[in-house]
mmCIF file of C-alpha atoms in Angstrom:
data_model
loop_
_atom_site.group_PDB
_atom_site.id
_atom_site.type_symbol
_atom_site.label_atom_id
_atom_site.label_comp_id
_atom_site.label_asym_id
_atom_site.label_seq_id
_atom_site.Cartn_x
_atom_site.Cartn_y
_atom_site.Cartn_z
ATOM 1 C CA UNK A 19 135.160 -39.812 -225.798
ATOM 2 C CA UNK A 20 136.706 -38.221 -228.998
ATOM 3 C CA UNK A 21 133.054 -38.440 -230.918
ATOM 4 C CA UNK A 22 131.539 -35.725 -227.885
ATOM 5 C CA UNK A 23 134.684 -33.546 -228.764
ATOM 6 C CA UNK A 24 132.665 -30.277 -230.440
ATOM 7 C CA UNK A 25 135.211 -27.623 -231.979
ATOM 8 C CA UNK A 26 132.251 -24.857 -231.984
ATOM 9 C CA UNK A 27 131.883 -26.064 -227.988
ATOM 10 C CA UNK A 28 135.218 -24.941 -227.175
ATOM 11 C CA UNK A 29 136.110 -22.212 -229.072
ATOM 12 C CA UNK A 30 132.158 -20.782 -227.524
ATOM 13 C CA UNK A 31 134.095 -21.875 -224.449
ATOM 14 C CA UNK A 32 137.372 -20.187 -225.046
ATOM 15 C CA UNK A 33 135.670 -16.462 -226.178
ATOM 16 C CA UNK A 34 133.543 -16.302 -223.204
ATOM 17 C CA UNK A 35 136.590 -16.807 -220.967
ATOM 18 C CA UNK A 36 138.846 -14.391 -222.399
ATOM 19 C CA UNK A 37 136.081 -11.936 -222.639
ATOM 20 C CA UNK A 38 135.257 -12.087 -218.948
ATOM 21 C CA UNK A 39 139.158 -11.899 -218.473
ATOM 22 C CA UNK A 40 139.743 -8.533 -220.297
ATOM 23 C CA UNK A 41 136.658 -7.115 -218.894
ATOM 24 C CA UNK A 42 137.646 -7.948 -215.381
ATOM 25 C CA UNK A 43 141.323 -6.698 -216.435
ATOM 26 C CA UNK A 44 139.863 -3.638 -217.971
ATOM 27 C CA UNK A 45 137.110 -2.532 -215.078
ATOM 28 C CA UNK A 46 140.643 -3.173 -212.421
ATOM 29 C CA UNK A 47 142.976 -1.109 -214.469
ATOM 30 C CA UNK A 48 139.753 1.502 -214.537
ATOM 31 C CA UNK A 49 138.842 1.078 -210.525
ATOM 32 C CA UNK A 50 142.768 1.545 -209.786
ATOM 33 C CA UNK A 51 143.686 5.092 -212.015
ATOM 34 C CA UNK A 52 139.886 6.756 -211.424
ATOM 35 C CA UNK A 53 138.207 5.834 -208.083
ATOM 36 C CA UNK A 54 139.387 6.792 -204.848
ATOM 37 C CA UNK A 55 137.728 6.510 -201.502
ATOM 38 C CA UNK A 56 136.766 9.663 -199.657
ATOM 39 C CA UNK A 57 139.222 11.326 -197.353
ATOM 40 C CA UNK A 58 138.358 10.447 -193.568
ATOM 41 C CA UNK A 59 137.263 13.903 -191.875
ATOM 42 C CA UNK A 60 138.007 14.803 -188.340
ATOM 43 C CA UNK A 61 135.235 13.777 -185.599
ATOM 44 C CA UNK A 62 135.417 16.734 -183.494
ATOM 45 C CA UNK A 63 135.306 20.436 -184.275
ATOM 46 C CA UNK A 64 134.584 23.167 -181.766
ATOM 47 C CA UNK A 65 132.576 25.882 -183.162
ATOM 48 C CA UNK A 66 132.681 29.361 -182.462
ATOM 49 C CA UNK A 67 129.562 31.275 -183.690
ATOM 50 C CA UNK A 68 130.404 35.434 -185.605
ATOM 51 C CA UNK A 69 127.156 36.142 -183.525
ATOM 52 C CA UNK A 70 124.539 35.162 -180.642
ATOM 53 C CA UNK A 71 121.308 34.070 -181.535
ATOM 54 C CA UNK A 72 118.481 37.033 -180.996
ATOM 55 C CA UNK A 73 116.923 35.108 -177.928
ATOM 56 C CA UNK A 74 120.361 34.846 -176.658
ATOM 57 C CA UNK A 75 122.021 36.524 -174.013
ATOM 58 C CA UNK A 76 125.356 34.428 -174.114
ATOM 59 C CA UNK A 77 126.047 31.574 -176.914
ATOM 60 C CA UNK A 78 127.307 28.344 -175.650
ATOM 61 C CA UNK A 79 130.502 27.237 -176.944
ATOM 62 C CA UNK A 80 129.538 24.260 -179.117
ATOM 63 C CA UNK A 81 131.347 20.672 -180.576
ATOM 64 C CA UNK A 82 130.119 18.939 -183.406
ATOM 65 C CA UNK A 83 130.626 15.115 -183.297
ATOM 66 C CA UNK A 84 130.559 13.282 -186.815
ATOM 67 C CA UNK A 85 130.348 10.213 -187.631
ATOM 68 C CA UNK A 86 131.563 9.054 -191.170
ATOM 69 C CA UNK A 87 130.864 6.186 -193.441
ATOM 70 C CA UNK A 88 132.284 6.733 -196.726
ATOM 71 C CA UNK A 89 130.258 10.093 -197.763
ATOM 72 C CA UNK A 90 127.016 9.899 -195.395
ATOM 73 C CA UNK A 91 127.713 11.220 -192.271
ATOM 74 C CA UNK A 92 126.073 10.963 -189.094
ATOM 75 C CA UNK A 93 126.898 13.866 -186.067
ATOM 76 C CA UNK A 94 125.381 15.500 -182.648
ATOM 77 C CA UNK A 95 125.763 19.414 -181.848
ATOM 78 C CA UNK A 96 125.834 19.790 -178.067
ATOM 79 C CA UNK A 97 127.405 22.326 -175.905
ATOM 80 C CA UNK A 98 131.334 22.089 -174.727
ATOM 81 C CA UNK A 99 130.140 21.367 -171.398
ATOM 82 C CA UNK A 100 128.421 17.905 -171.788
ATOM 83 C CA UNK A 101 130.470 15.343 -170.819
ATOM 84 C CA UNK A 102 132.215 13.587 -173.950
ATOM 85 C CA UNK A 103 131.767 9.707 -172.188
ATOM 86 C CA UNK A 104 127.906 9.770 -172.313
ATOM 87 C CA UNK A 105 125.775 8.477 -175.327
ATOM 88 C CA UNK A 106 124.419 11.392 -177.323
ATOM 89 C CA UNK A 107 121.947 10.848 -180.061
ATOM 90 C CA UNK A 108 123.010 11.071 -183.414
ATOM 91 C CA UNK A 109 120.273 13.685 -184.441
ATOM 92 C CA UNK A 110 122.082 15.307 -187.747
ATOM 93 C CA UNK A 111 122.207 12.990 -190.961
ATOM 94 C CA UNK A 112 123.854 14.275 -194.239
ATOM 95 C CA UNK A 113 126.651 14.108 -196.852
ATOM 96 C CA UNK A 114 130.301 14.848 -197.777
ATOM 97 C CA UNK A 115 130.807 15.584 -201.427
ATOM 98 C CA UNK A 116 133.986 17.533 -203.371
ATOM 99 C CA UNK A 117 135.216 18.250 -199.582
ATOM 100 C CA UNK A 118 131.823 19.723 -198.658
ATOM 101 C CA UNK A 119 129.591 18.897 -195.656
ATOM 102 C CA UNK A 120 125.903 19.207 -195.480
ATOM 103 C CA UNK A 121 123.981 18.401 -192.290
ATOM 104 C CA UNK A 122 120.608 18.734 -191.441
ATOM 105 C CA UNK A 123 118.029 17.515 -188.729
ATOM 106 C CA UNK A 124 116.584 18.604 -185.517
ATOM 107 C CA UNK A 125 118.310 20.088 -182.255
ATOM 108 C CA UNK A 126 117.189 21.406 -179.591
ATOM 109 C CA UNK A 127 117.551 24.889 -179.745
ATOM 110 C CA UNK A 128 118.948 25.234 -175.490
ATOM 111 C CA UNK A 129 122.124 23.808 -176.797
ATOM 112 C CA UNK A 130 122.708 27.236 -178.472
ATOM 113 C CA UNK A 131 122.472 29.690 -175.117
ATOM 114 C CA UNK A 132 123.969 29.535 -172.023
ATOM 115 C CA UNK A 133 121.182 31.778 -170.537
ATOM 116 C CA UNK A 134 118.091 32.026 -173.026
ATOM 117 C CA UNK A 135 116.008 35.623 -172.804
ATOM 118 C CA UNK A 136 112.869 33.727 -173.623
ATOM 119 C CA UNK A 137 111.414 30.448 -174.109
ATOM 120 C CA UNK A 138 111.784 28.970 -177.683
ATOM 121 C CA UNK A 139 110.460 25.897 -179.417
ATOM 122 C CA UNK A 140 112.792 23.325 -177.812
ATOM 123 C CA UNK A 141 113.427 21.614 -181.270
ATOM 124 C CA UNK A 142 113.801 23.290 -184.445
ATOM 125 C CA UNK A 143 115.089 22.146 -188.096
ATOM 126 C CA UNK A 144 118.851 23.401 -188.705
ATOM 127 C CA UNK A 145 121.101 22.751 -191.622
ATOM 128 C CA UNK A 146 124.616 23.108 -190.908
ATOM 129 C CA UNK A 147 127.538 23.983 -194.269
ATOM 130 C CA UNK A 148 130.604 23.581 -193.381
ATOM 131 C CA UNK A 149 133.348 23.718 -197.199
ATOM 132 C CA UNK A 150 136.874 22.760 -197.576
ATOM 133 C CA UNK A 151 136.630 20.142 -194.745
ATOM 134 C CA UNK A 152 140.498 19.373 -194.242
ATOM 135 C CA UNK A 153 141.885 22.696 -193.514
ATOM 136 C CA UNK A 154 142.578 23.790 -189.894
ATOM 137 C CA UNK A 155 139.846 26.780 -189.610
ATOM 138 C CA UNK A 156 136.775 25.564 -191.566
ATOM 139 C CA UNK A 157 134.146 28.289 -192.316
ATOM 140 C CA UNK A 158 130.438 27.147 -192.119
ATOM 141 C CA UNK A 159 127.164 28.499 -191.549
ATOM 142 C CA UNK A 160 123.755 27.502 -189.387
ATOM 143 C CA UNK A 161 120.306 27.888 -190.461
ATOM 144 C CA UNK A 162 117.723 27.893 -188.173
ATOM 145 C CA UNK A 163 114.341 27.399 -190.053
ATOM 146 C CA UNK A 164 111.827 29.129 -187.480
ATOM 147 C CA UNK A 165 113.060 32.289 -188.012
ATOM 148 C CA UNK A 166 115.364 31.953 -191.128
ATOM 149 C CA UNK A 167 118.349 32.395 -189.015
ATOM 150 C CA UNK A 168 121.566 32.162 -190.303
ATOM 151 C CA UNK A 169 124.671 31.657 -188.450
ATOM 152 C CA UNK A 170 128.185 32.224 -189.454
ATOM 153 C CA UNK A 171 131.017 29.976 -187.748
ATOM 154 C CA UNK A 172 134.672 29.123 -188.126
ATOM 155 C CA UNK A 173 135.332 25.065 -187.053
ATOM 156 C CA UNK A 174 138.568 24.027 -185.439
ATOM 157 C CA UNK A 175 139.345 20.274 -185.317
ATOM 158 C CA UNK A 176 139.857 18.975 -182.054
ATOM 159 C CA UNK A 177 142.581 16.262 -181.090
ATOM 160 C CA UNK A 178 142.460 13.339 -178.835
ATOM 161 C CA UNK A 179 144.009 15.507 -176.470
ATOM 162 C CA UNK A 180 141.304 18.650 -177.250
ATOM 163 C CA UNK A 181 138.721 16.557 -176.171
ATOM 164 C CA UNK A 182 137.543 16.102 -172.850
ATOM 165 C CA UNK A 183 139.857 15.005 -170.716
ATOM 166 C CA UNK A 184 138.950 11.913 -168.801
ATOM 167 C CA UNK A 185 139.769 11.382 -164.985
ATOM 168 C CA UNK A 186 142.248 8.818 -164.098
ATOM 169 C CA UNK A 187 141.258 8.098 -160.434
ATOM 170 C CA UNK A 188 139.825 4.778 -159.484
#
């Protein structure tokens, strides 16, 4: 057993080890002091809009759901008055970066107006900017690509208790 004993064998052996040892070390120490995961955002805002839209004759007050894994972001924009229990598709896809949201998809364009002065495309492209994501009042804007519309807004995050309340009677 002593004759297969090979010095070069183990100290080969012995480097490789330690090597993987201070690199693990070193990447931990590095992963610990530099990377942080982002901050969780708020589901719910309620946004009110500066101004109607110009087919408009009275904007609908509107809540934008989110979704959030990590930075991509999934969310719905759909009137106040839709009932918070029922499934609403996830039509907005985008990204949170240096406390910055971008969002962009299609909507449908009756979520907007309560009464609509004419008959629009039902669903349009829109990009929605919100900045500074973890203050109360969040400022944003809308763009609506048919006619290059854009929309300021101020977002308020909405508590449990914001949202809609849920009946109690069985």
């Amino acid at each position: 057993m002593i004759s297969n004993f090979n010095f070069k064998s183990l100290a080969f052996y012995g480097v490789a080890i330690s090597s993987v040892l201070i690199l693990f070390k070193t990447v931990t120490a590095y992963g610990e002091n530099h990377l942080h995961p982002t901050s969780p955002i708020n589901s719910r805002y309620s946004l009110t809009l500066s101004k109607n839209l110009p087919n408009c004759k009275q904007t609908n007050k509107l809540i934008l759901n989110i979704l959030q894994s990590g930075i991509y972001l999934n969310a719905s924009l759909s009137p106040a008055t839709t009932n918070a229990d029922t499934e609403q598709q996830l039509n907005l896809t985008g990204i949170l970066k240096n406390q910055n949201l971008d969002l962009s998809g299609k909507i449908d364009i009756a979520n907007f107006c309560q009464d609509p002065i004419s008959q629009t495309k039902a669903t349009q492209p829109i990009a929605i900017q919100m900045s500074q994501i973890n203050q109360n009042n969040v400022p944003g804007q809308i763009k609506l690509n048919q006619n290059s519309t854009t929309l300021e807004f101020t977002a308020v995050p909405q508590t449990d208790q914001q949202a809609q309340p849920k009946s109690n009677s069985h």
